[in-house]
Amino acid sequence: MEPMSAEQLTAEVVDRLDGTPNPRLREVMQSLVRHLHAFAVEVSITDEEWMQGIAFLTATGQKCDDVRQEFILLSDTLGLSSLVDLINHAGDVPGATEPTILGPFYVPNSPERAFGASMVEFDDGGEQTIVRGTVTDVAGNPIAGAMLDIWQNSANGFYAVQQPDVQPATNLRGIFRSQADGTYEFRTVRPQPYPIPDDGPVGQLLRDTNRHPFRAAHLHVKVSAPGFVGTTTHVFDAESAYLDSDTVFGVKGSLIRSFLPDADGELVCAMDFALRADS
Ligand code: BEZ
Ligand code: FE
């Protein structure tokens, strides 16, 4: 038997996947093998580096539990999560609010809160802020009864889910509904820039590649309404640090808003959301 070349090995693995009954799985796996092999050839990966890679992925899996998803952090910090978002949503209907990544701190079943109510259940000195705006379709017609599921971090930089012994579980989380004219409003504190969890292998990789772990300050919003395509997005603070170096590549210009004092001196962040019809 002749010694096999790298090209022949790649072709043989790809051929071996020819019998995959699900055509999409076949396409994805064959492409994955081609790209994985091409990557290994391009960097002339050594035995030690391959083993280091296996150890890194093993540690990444071992760091995962019910509330910690290290693989998603890896995807986020490599820009893959934002790439998946771009591939699937860059061509969305013009005028619709742009989506961005979900992140690991979303907790379903937040409390329903009334129009104008506060989400603050734990005071650690955050700057009081009103967030308000209108939910519309892409033509600007108000959507009544839209659901806005909001979550954000506290002045100390942490989400409630990260500090079960410090913050009430529903602090800075809430579900709000738009009124008949599409408007919504709630009270909160100004979100803060914060480091993604960096005490695991992904944090080590950030340090090894001389990258910081910080996200620009933002609120998370899931907006949905019957008859419309819901969106998962953020509102970024225009004055935040890290807007141009968000460690998970989640910032989009259309999602940046100023937090400005109104006539009564209260800090207001105005953000409208537009949803495309579900058809
Ligand atoms: C977040 O925005 O909550 C987040 C996103 C990606 C990684 C870590 C946190
Ligand atoms: Fe976040």
PDB file of C-alpha atoms and ligand atoms in Angstrom:
ATOM      1  CA  MET A   1       0.000   0.000   0.000  1.00  0.00           C
ATOM      2  CA  GLU A   2       1.344   3.429  -1.025  1.00  0.00           C
ATOM      3  CA  PRO A   3       1.727   5.990   1.808  1.00  0.00           C
ATOM      4  CA  MET A   4      -1.261   8.292   1.851  1.00  0.00           C
ATOM      5  CA  SER A   5      -0.976  12.031   1.175  1.00  0.00           C
ATOM      6  CA  ALA A   6      -2.869  14.601   3.244  1.00  0.00           C
ATOM      7  CA  GLU A   7      -5.141  15.279   0.250  1.00  0.00           C
ATOM      8  CA  GLN A   8      -5.926  11.579  -0.144  1.00  0.00           C
ATOM      9  CA  LEU A   9      -6.719  11.229   3.560  1.00  0.00           C
ATOM     10  CA  THR A  10      -9.085  14.214   3.446  1.00  0.00           C
ATOM     11  CA  ALA A  11     -10.788  12.810   0.334  1.00  0.00           C
ATOM     12  CA  GLU A  12     -11.183   9.393   1.965  1.00  0.00           C
ATOM     13  CA  VAL A  13     -12.797  10.831   5.110  1.00  0.00           C
ATOM     14  CA  VAL A  14     -15.133  12.954   2.968  1.00  0.00           C
ATOM     15  CA  ASP A  15     -16.037   9.882   0.853  1.00  0.00           C
ATOM     16  CA  ARG A  16     -16.740   7.863   4.012  1.00  0.00           C
ATOM     17  CA  LEU A  17     -19.432  10.417   4.872  1.00  0.00           C
ATOM     18  CA  ASP A  18     -21.129  10.016   1.469  1.00  0.00           C
ATOM     19  CA  GLY A  19     -23.572   7.527   2.927  1.00  0.00           C
ATOM     20  CA  THR A  20     -24.991   9.952   5.510  1.00  0.00           C
ATOM     21  CA  PRO A  21     -28.754   9.695   4.935  1.00  0.00           C
ATOM     22  CA  ASN A  22     -29.597  13.223   6.099  1.00  0.00           C
ATOM     23  CA  PRO A  23     -28.373  15.470   3.233  1.00  0.00           C
ATOM     24  CA  ARG A  24     -27.850  18.511   5.426  1.00  0.00           C
ATOM     25  CA  LEU A  25     -25.815  16.512   7.962  1.00  0.00           C
ATOM     26  CA  ARG A  26     -23.777  15.126   5.040  1.00  0.00           C
ATOM     27  CA  GLU A  27     -23.109  18.628   3.677  1.00  0.00           C
ATOM     28  CA  VAL A  28     -22.157  20.039   7.081  1.00  0.00           C
ATOM     29  CA  MET A  29     -19.908  17.109   8.075  1.00  0.00           C
ATOM     30  CA  GLN A  30     -18.081  16.913   4.743  1.00  0.00           C
ATOM     31  CA  SER A  31     -17.434  20.653   4.777  1.00  0.00           C
ATOM     32  CA  LEU A  32     -16.328  20.513   8.421  1.00  0.00           C
ATOM     33  CA  VAL A  33     -13.822  17.761   7.615  1.00  0.00           C
ATOM     34  CA  ARG A  34     -12.445  19.645   4.595  1.00  0.00           C
ATOM     35  CA  HIS A  35     -11.983  22.867   6.593  1.00  0.00           C
ATOM     36  CA  LEU A  36     -10.619  21.120   9.691  1.00  0.00           C
ATOM     37  CA  HIS A  37      -8.060  19.217   7.632  1.00  0.00           C
ATOM     38  CA  ALA A  38      -7.130  22.350   5.649  1.00  0.00           C
ATOM     39  CA  PHE A  39      -6.609  24.243   8.926  1.00  0.00           C
ATOM     40  CA  ALA A  40      -4.337  21.524  10.333  1.00  0.00           C
ATOM     41  CA  VAL A  41      -2.330  21.439   7.100  1.00  0.00           C
ATOM     42  CA  GLU A  42      -2.099  25.245   6.868  1.00  0.00           C
ATOM     43  CA  VAL A  43      -0.592  25.639  10.355  1.00  0.00           C
ATOM     44  CA  SER A  44       1.366  22.329  10.147  1.00  0.00           C
ATOM     45  CA  ILE A  45      -0.079  21.325  13.491  1.00  0.00           C
ATOM     46  CA  THR A  46       2.344  19.414  15.720  1.00  0.00           C
ATOM     47  CA  ASP A  47       1.526  16.328  17.848  1.00  0.00           C
ATOM     48  CA  GLU A  48       1.855  18.478  20.995  1.00  0.00           C
ATOM     49  CA  GLU A  49      -0.392  21.222  19.639  1.00  0.00           C
ATOM     50  CA  TRP A  50      -3.060  18.693  18.658  1.00  0.00           C
ATOM     51  CA  MET A  51      -2.952  17.260  22.201  1.00  0.00           C
ATOM     52  CA  GLN A  52      -3.088  20.786  23.663  1.00  0.00           C
ATOM     53  CA  GLY A  53      -6.172  21.465  21.544  1.00  0.00           C
ATOM     54  CA  ILE A  54      -7.825  18.272  22.794  1.00  0.00           C
ATOM     55  CA  ALA A  55      -6.986  19.223  26.406  1.00  0.00           C
ATOM     56  CA  PHE A  56      -8.431  22.713  25.834  1.00  0.00           C
ATOM     57  CA  LEU A  57     -11.711  21.341  24.446  1.00  0.00           C
ATOM     58  CA  THR A  58     -11.885  18.792  27.278  1.00  0.00           C
ATOM     59  CA  ALA A  59     -11.427  21.544  29.879  1.00  0.00           C
ATOM     60  CA  THR A  60     -14.048  23.651  28.076  1.00  0.00           C
ATOM     61  CA  GLY A  61     -16.570  20.818  28.357  1.00  0.00           C
ATOM     62  CA  GLN A  62     -15.660  20.128  31.969  1.00  0.00           C
ATOM     63  CA  LYS A  63     -16.273  23.792  32.863  1.00  0.00           C
ATOM     64  CA  CYS A  64     -19.896  23.556  31.678  1.00  0.00           C
ATOM     65  CA  ASP A  65     -22.773  23.045  34.111  1.00  0.00           C
ATOM     66  CA  ASP A  66     -26.403  24.112  34.426  1.00  0.00           C
ATOM     67  CA  VAL A  67     -25.534  27.814  34.602  1.00  0.00           C
ATOM     68  CA  ARG A  68     -22.119  27.937  32.922  1.00  0.00           C
ATOM     69  CA  GLN A  69     -21.814  27.273  29.184  1.00  0.00           C
ATOM     70  CA  GLU A  70     -18.124  27.542  28.373  1.00  0.00           C
ATOM     71  CA  PHE A  71     -18.600  26.341  24.773  1.00  0.00           C
ATOM     72  CA  ILE A  72     -20.936  29.265  24.059  1.00  0.00           C
ATOM     73  CA  LEU A  73     -18.357  31.615  25.579  1.00  0.00           C
ATOM     74  CA  LEU A  74     -15.800  30.078  23.218  1.00  0.00           C
ATOM     75  CA  SER A  75     -18.136  30.568  20.261  1.00  0.00           C
ATOM     76  CA  ASP A  76     -18.830  34.150  21.391  1.00  0.00           C
ATOM     77  CA  THR A  77     -15.195  35.159  21.862  1.00  0.00           C
ATOM     78  CA  LEU A  78     -14.179  33.639  18.520  1.00  0.00           C
ATOM     79  CA  GLY A  79     -16.884  35.701  16.820  1.00  0.00           C
ATOM     80  CA  LEU A  80     -18.742  32.562  15.721  1.00  0.00           C
ATOM     81  CA  SER A  81     -21.978  33.480  17.538  1.00  0.00           C
ATOM     82  CA  SER A  82     -22.023  36.890  15.855  1.00  0.00           C
ATOM     83  CA  LEU A  83     -21.173  35.271  12.505  1.00  0.00           C
ATOM     84  CA  VAL A  84     -24.159  32.914  12.843  1.00  0.00           C
ATOM     85  CA  ASP A  85     -26.306  35.983  13.601  1.00  0.00           C
ATOM     86  CA  LEU A  86     -24.968  37.795  10.508  1.00  0.00           C
ATOM     87  CA  ILE A  87     -25.444  34.768   8.228  1.00  0.00           C
ATOM     88  CA  ASN A  88     -29.045  34.387   9.335  1.00  0.00           C
ATOM     89  CA  HIS A  89     -30.152  37.989   9.810  1.00  0.00           C
ATOM     90  CA  ALA A  90     -27.994  40.367   7.720  1.00  0.00           C
ATOM     91  CA  GLY A  91     -30.619  40.169   4.970  1.00  0.00           C
ATOM     92  CA  ASP A  92     -33.632  40.746   7.208  1.00  0.00           C
ATOM     93  CA  VAL A  93     -36.298  43.222   6.140  1.00  0.00           C
ATOM     94  CA  PRO A  94     -34.961  46.807   6.186  1.00  0.00           C
ATOM     95  CA  GLY A  95     -36.306  48.835   9.080  1.00  0.00           C
ATOM     96  CA  ALA A  96     -36.514  45.894  11.493  1.00  0.00           C
ATOM     97  CA  THR A  97     -34.481  46.197  14.708  1.00  0.00           C
ATOM     98  CA  GLU A  98     -31.200  44.355  14.304  1.00  0.00           C
ATOM     99  CA  PRO A  99     -30.669  41.304  16.498  1.00  0.00           C
ATOM    100  CA  THR A 100     -27.516  40.445  18.405  1.00  0.00           C
ATOM    101  CA  ILE A 101     -26.331  37.555  20.567  1.00  0.00           C
ATOM    102  CA  LEU A 102     -28.426  36.091  23.398  1.00  0.00           C
ATOM    103  CA  GLY A 103     -25.578  35.575  25.879  1.00  0.00           C
ATOM    104  CA  PRO A 104     -25.593  33.094  28.763  1.00  0.00           C
ATOM    105  CA  PHE A 105     -27.491  35.104  31.385  1.00  0.00           C
ATOM    106  CA  TYR A 106     -31.024  34.924  30.005  1.00  0.00           C
ATOM    107  CA  VAL A 107     -33.440  33.360  32.498  1.00  0.00           C
ATOM    108  CA  PRO A 108     -36.978  32.599  31.268  1.00  0.00           C
ATOM    109  CA  ASN A 109     -40.129  33.454  33.217  1.00  0.00           C
ATOM    110  CA  SER A 110     -39.124  36.873  34.493  1.00  0.00           C
ATOM    111  CA  PRO A 111     -41.839  38.653  36.489  1.00  0.00           C
ATOM    112  CA  GLU A 112     -44.484  40.571  34.547  1.00  0.00           C
ATOM    113  CA  ARG A 113     -44.162  44.242  35.498  1.00  0.00           C
ATOM    114  CA  ALA A 114     -46.567  47.131  34.855  1.00  0.00           C
ATOM    115  CA  PHE A 115     -45.950  49.994  32.439  1.00  0.00           C
ATOM    116  CA  GLY A 116     -43.421  52.334  34.075  1.00  0.00           C
ATOM    117  CA  ALA A 117     -42.573  49.926  36.925  1.00  0.00           C
ATOM    118  CA  SER A 118     -39.060  49.452  38.279  1.00  0.00           C
ATOM    119  CA  MET A 119     -36.953  46.289  37.832  1.00  0.00           C
ATOM    120  CA  VAL A 120     -34.645  47.326  40.682  1.00  0.00           C
ATOM    121  CA  GLU A 121     -34.957  44.959  43.662  1.00  0.00           C
ATOM    122  CA  PHE A 122     -31.437  45.421  45.015  1.00  0.00           C
ATOM    123  CA  ASP A 123     -29.860  48.851  45.419  1.00  0.00           C
ATOM    124  CA  ASP A 124     -26.126  48.887  44.943  1.00  0.00           C
ATOM    125  CA  GLY A 125     -25.911  52.503  43.905  1.00  0.00           C
ATOM    126  CA  GLY A 126     -26.742  52.280  40.195  1.00  0.00           C
ATOM    127  CA  GLU A 127     -27.732  55.430  38.307  1.00  0.00           C
ATOM    128  CA  GLN A 128     -31.561  55.547  38.147  1.00  0.00           C
ATOM    129  CA  THR A 129     -32.716  55.410  34.533  1.00  0.00           C
ATOM    130  CA  ILE A 130     -35.976  55.373  32.605  1.00  0.00           C
ATOM    131  CA  VAL A 131     -36.068  53.300  29.414  1.00  0.00           C
ATOM    132  CA  ARG A 132     -38.927  54.059  27.051  1.00  0.00           C
ATOM    133  CA  GLY A 133     -39.952  53.845  23.439  1.00  0.00           C
ATOM    134  CA  THR A 134     -42.416  52.404  20.970  1.00  0.00           C
ATOM    135  CA  VAL A 135     -42.751  48.982  19.391  1.00  0.00           C
ATOM    136  CA  THR A 136     -43.855  49.193  15.753  1.00  0.00           C
ATOM    137  CA  ASP A 137     -43.961  47.216  12.537  1.00  0.00           C
ATOM    138  CA  VAL A 138     -41.374  48.115   9.887  1.00  0.00           C
ATOM    139  CA  ALA A 139     -43.774  50.718   8.443  1.00  0.00           C
ATOM    140  CA  GLY A 140     -43.949  52.502  11.809  1.00  0.00           C
ATOM    141  CA  ASN A 141     -47.439  51.331  12.821  1.00  0.00           C
ATOM    142  CA  PRO A 142     -47.628  50.763  16.589  1.00  0.00           C
ATOM    143  CA  ILE A 143     -47.863  47.193  17.865  1.00  0.00           C
ATOM    144  CA  ALA A 144     -50.046  46.845  20.969  1.00  0.00           C
ATOM    145  CA  GLY A 145     -49.384  44.062  23.462  1.00  0.00           C
ATOM    146  CA  ALA A 146     -45.824  43.346  22.321  1.00  0.00           C
ATOM    147  CA  MET A 147     -43.800  41.531  24.964  1.00  0.00           C
ATOM    148  CA  LEU A 148     -40.436  42.973  26.014  1.00  0.00           C
ATOM    149  CA  ASP A 149     -38.395  40.544  28.096  1.00  0.00           C
ATOM    150  CA  ILE A 150     -35.537  42.542  29.653  1.00  0.00           C
ATOM    151  CA  TRP A 151     -32.434  41.560  31.614  1.00  0.00           C
ATOM    152  CA  GLN A 152     -29.281  43.482  32.506  1.00  0.00           C
ATOM    153  CA  ASN A 153     -26.494  43.710  35.056  1.00  0.00           C
ATOM    154  CA  SER A 154     -26.342  45.637  38.293  1.00  0.00           C
ATOM    155  CA  ALA A 155     -24.013  48.532  39.191  1.00  0.00           C
ATOM    156  CA  ASN A 156     -21.581  45.921  40.536  1.00  0.00           C
ATOM    157  CA  GLY A 157     -21.297  44.459  37.009  1.00  0.00           C
ATOM    158  CA  PHE A 158     -23.058  41.162  37.758  1.00  0.00           C
ATOM    159  CA  TYR A 159     -26.368  39.705  36.604  1.00  0.00           C
ATOM    160  CA  ALA A 160     -28.676  38.381  39.317  1.00  0.00           C
ATOM    161  CA  VAL A 161     -28.178  34.821  38.023  1.00  0.00           C
ATOM    162  CA  GLN A 162     -24.433  35.150  38.706  1.00  0.00           C
ATOM    163  CA  GLN A 163     -24.965  36.227  42.328  1.00  0.00           C
ATOM    164  CA  PRO A 164     -27.712  34.045  43.811  1.00  0.00           C
ATOM    165  CA  ASP A 165     -26.496  34.827  47.357  1.00  0.00           C
ATOM    166  CA  VAL A 166     -26.295  38.582  46.798  1.00  0.00           C
ATOM    167  CA  GLN A 167     -29.061  39.714  44.436  1.00  0.00           C
ATOM    168  CA  PRO A 168     -32.726  38.657  44.442  1.00  0.00           C
ATOM    169  CA  ALA A 169     -33.206  36.218  41.537  1.00  0.00           C
ATOM    170  CA  THR A 170     -35.495  38.616  39.663  1.00  0.00           C
ATOM    171  CA  ASN A 171     -33.407  41.755  40.167  1.00  0.00           C
ATOM    172  CA  LEU A 172     -33.098  43.762  36.941  1.00  0.00           C
ATOM    173  CA  ARG A 173     -35.261  41.311  35.018  1.00  0.00           C
ATOM    174  CA  GLY A 174     -38.805  41.922  33.864  1.00  0.00           C
ATOM    175  CA  ILE A 175     -41.441  41.364  31.229  1.00  0.00           C
ATOM    176  CA  PHE A 176     -43.194  44.497  30.012  1.00  0.00           C
ATOM    177  CA  ARG A 177     -46.006  44.917  27.466  1.00  0.00           C
ATOM    178  CA  SER A 178     -46.490  47.705  24.962  1.00  0.00           C
ATOM    179  CA  GLN A 179     -49.658  49.771  25.357  1.00  0.00           C
ATOM    180  CA  ALA A 180     -52.362  50.364  22.714  1.00  0.00           C
ATOM    181  CA  ASP A 181     -50.185  53.067  21.096  1.00  0.00           C
ATOM    182  CA  GLY A 182     -47.155  50.734  21.060  1.00  0.00           C
ATOM    183  CA  THR A 183     -45.334  52.544  23.864  1.00  0.00           C
ATOM    184  CA  TYR A 184     -43.477  50.798  26.679  1.00  0.00           C
ATOM    185  CA  GLU A 185     -41.613  52.188  29.675  1.00  0.00           C
ATOM    186  CA  PHE A 186     -39.720  50.908  32.704  1.00  0.00           C
ATOM    187  CA  ARG A 187     -37.360  52.076  35.404  1.00  0.00           C
ATOM    188  CA  THR A 188     -33.970  50.521  35.967  1.00  0.00           C
ATOM    189  CA  VAL A 189     -30.350  51.461  36.620  1.00  0.00           C
ATOM    190  CA  ARG A 190     -27.747  52.274  34.011  1.00  0.00           C
ATOM    191  CA  PRO A 191     -26.068  49.034  32.884  1.00  0.00           C
ATOM    192  CA  GLN A 192     -22.311  48.701  33.329  1.00  0.00           C
ATOM    193  CA  PRO A 193     -19.480  47.281  31.213  1.00  0.00           C
ATOM    194  CA  TYR A 194     -18.479  43.895  32.626  1.00  0.00           C
ATOM    195  CA  PRO A 195     -16.064  41.041  32.012  1.00  0.00           C
ATOM    196  CA  ILE A 196     -17.496  37.803  30.672  1.00  0.00           C
ATOM    197  CA  PRO A 197     -16.755  34.897  33.063  1.00  0.00           C
ATOM    198  CA  ASP A 198     -12.998  34.484  32.562  1.00  0.00           C
ATOM    199  CA  ASP A 199     -12.014  31.965  35.247  1.00  0.00           C
ATOM    200  CA  GLY A 200     -12.099  29.054  32.772  1.00  0.00           C
ATOM    201  CA  PRO A 201     -10.246  27.932  29.650  1.00  0.00           C
ATOM    202  CA  VAL A 202     -11.836  30.665  27.517  1.00  0.00           C
ATOM    203  CA  GLY A 203     -10.574  33.356  29.916  1.00  0.00           C
ATOM    204  CA  GLN A 204      -7.118  31.773  29.765  1.00  0.00           C
ATOM    205  CA  LEU A 205      -7.258  31.853  25.960  1.00  0.00           C
ATOM    206  CA  LEU A 206      -8.185  35.566  26.087  1.00  0.00           C
ATOM    207  CA  ARG A 207      -5.149  36.233  28.299  1.00  0.00           C
ATOM    208  CA  ASP A 208      -2.871  34.088  26.106  1.00  0.00           C
ATOM    209  CA  THR A 209      -3.961  36.121  23.081  1.00  0.00           C
ATOM    210  CA  ASN A 210      -3.615  39.454  24.888  1.00  0.00           C
ATOM    211  CA  ARG A 211      -7.356  40.228  24.749  1.00  0.00           C
ATOM    212  CA  HIS A 212      -9.525  41.840  27.410  1.00  0.00           C
ATOM    213  CA  PRO A 213     -12.722  40.081  28.606  1.00  0.00           C
ATOM    214  CA  PHE A 214     -15.051  43.119  28.678  1.00  0.00           C
ATOM    215  CA  ARG A 215     -18.442  43.720  27.104  1.00  0.00           C
ATOM    216  CA  ALA A 216     -19.737  47.241  26.428  1.00  0.00           C
ATOM    217  CA  ALA A 217     -22.604  48.265  28.770  1.00  0.00           C
ATOM    218  CA  HIS A 218     -25.987  47.083  27.514  1.00  0.00           C
ATOM    219  CA  LEU A 219     -29.520  45.988  28.311  1.00  0.00           C
ATOM    220  CA  HIS A 220     -30.759  42.735  26.783  1.00  0.00           C
ATOM    221  CA  VAL A 221     -34.193  42.742  25.164  1.00  0.00           C
ATOM    222  CA  LYS A 222     -36.261  39.977  23.603  1.00  0.00           C
ATOM    223  CA  VAL A 223     -39.162  41.622  21.764  1.00  0.00           C
ATOM    224  CA  SER A 224     -42.048  39.573  20.404  1.00  0.00           C
ATOM    225  CA  ALA A 225     -45.652  40.012  19.321  1.00  0.00           C
ATOM    226  CA  PRO A 226     -48.244  37.704  17.755  1.00  0.00           C
ATOM    227  CA  GLY A 227     -48.016  37.884  13.944  1.00  0.00           C
ATOM    228  CA  PHE A 228     -44.440  39.222  14.008  1.00  0.00           C
ATOM    229  CA  VAL A 229     -40.951  37.712  13.980  1.00  0.00           C
ATOM    230  CA  GLY A 230     -39.503  38.253  17.441  1.00  0.00           C
ATOM    231  CA  THR A 231     -35.993  39.548  17.913  1.00  0.00           C
ATOM    232  CA  THR A 232     -33.312  39.114  20.564  1.00  0.00           C
ATOM    233  CA  THR A 233     -31.187  42.191  20.824  1.00  0.00           C
ATOM    234  CA  HIS A 234     -29.352  44.705  23.041  1.00  0.00           C
ATOM    235  CA  VAL A 235     -29.441  48.438  23.726  1.00  0.00           C
ATOM    236  CA  PHE A 236     -25.892  49.731  24.167  1.00  0.00           C
ATOM    237  CA  ASP A 237     -24.952  52.830  26.173  1.00  0.00           C
ATOM    238  CA  ALA A 238     -23.330  55.348  23.789  1.00  0.00           C
ATOM    239  CA  GLU A 239     -20.932  56.450  26.555  1.00  0.00           C
ATOM    240  CA  SER A 240     -19.745  52.966  27.440  1.00  0.00           C
ATOM    241  CA  ALA A 241     -16.161  51.817  27.228  1.00  0.00           C
ATOM    242  CA  TYR A 242     -15.487  48.835  24.933  1.00  0.00           C
ATOM    243  CA  LEU A 243     -18.047  49.746  22.242  1.00  0.00           C
ATOM    244  CA  ASP A 244     -15.290  49.273  19.661  1.00  0.00           C
ATOM    245  CA  SER A 245     -13.722  46.205  21.264  1.00  0.00           C
ATOM    246  CA  ASP A 246     -16.643  44.245  22.769  1.00  0.00           C
ATOM    247  CA  THR A 247     -15.060  40.889  23.543  1.00  0.00           C
ATOM    248  CA  VAL A 248     -17.920  38.940  21.930  1.00  0.00           C
ATOM    249  CA  PHE A 249     -18.307  41.184  18.841  1.00  0.00           C
ATOM    250  CA  GLY A 250     -21.965  41.926  19.670  1.00  0.00           C
ATOM    251  CA  VAL A 251     -22.099  45.700  19.101  1.00  0.00           C
ATOM    252  CA  LYS A 252     -24.102  47.047  16.156  1.00  0.00           C
ATOM    253  CA  GLY A 253     -24.241  50.785  15.505  1.00  0.00           C
ATOM    254  CA  SER A 254     -28.030  50.785  15.157  1.00  0.00           C
ATOM    255  CA  LEU A 255     -28.377  49.531  18.750  1.00  0.00           C
ATOM    256  CA  ILE A 256     -26.361  52.309  20.445  1.00  0.00           C
ATOM    257  CA  ARG A 257     -28.386  54.902  22.359  1.00  0.00           C
ATOM    258  CA  SER A 258     -27.596  57.911  24.564  1.00  0.00           C
ATOM    259  CA  PHE A 259     -28.660  58.018  28.195  1.00  0.00           C
ATOM    260  CA  LEU A 260     -29.617  61.692  28.656  1.00  0.00           C
ATOM    261  CA  PRO A 261     -31.312  63.682  31.447  1.00  0.00           C
ATOM    262  CA  ASP A 262     -34.881  64.792  30.578  1.00  0.00           C
ATOM    263  CA  ALA A 263     -36.524  68.083  31.645  1.00  0.00           C
ATOM    264  CA  ASP A 264     -37.006  66.671  35.178  1.00  0.00           C
ATOM    265  CA  GLY A 265     -33.328  65.716  35.374  1.00  0.00           C
ATOM    266  CA  GLU A 266     -34.089  61.984  35.138  1.00  0.00           C
ATOM    267  CA  LEU A 267     -31.792  59.897  32.980  1.00  0.00           C
ATOM    268  CA  VAL A 268     -33.685  58.552  29.956  1.00  0.00           C
ATOM    269  CA  CYS A 269     -32.715  56.006  27.350  1.00  0.00           C
ATOM    270  CA  ALA A 270     -35.088  56.152  24.366  1.00  0.00           C
ATOM    271  CA  MET A 271     -35.184  53.032  22.195  1.00  0.00           C
ATOM    272  CA  ASP A 272     -37.826  52.054  19.636  1.00  0.00           C
ATOM    273  CA  PHE A 273     -38.146  48.518  18.317  1.00  0.00           C
ATOM    274  CA  ALA A 274     -39.492  47.518  14.899  1.00  0.00           C
ATOM    275  CA  LEU A 275     -40.583  43.966  14.120  1.00  0.00           C
ATOM    276  CA  ARG A 276     -41.194  42.415  10.698  1.00  0.00           C
ATOM    277  CA  ALA A 277     -44.427  40.629   9.994  1.00  0.00           C
ATOM    278  CA  ASP A 278     -44.436  36.858  10.249  1.00  0.00           C
ATOM    279  CA  SER A 279     -45.386  35.602   6.787  1.00  0.00           C
TER     280      SER A 279
HETATM  281  C1  BEZ B   1     -24.005  38.824  27.827  1.00  0.00           C
HETATM  282  O1  BEZ B   1     -24.187  39.824  27.195  1.00  0.00           O
HETATM  283  O2  BEZ B   1     -24.724  38.628  28.794  1.00  0.00           O
HETATM  284  C2  BEZ B   1     -22.898  37.887  27.430  1.00  0.00           C
HETATM  285  C3  BEZ B   1     -22.741  37.554  26.103  1.00  0.00           C
HETATM  286  C4  BEZ B   1     -21.726  36.686  25.735  1.00  0.00           C
HETATM  287  C5  BEZ B   1     -20.875  36.168  26.697  1.00  0.00           C
HETATM  288  C6  BEZ B   1     -21.039  36.517  28.026  1.00  0.00           C
HETATM  289  C7  BEZ B   1     -22.051  37.397  28.401  1.00  0.00           C
HETATM  290 FE    FE B   2     -25.031  40.953  28.839  1.00  0.00          FE
END
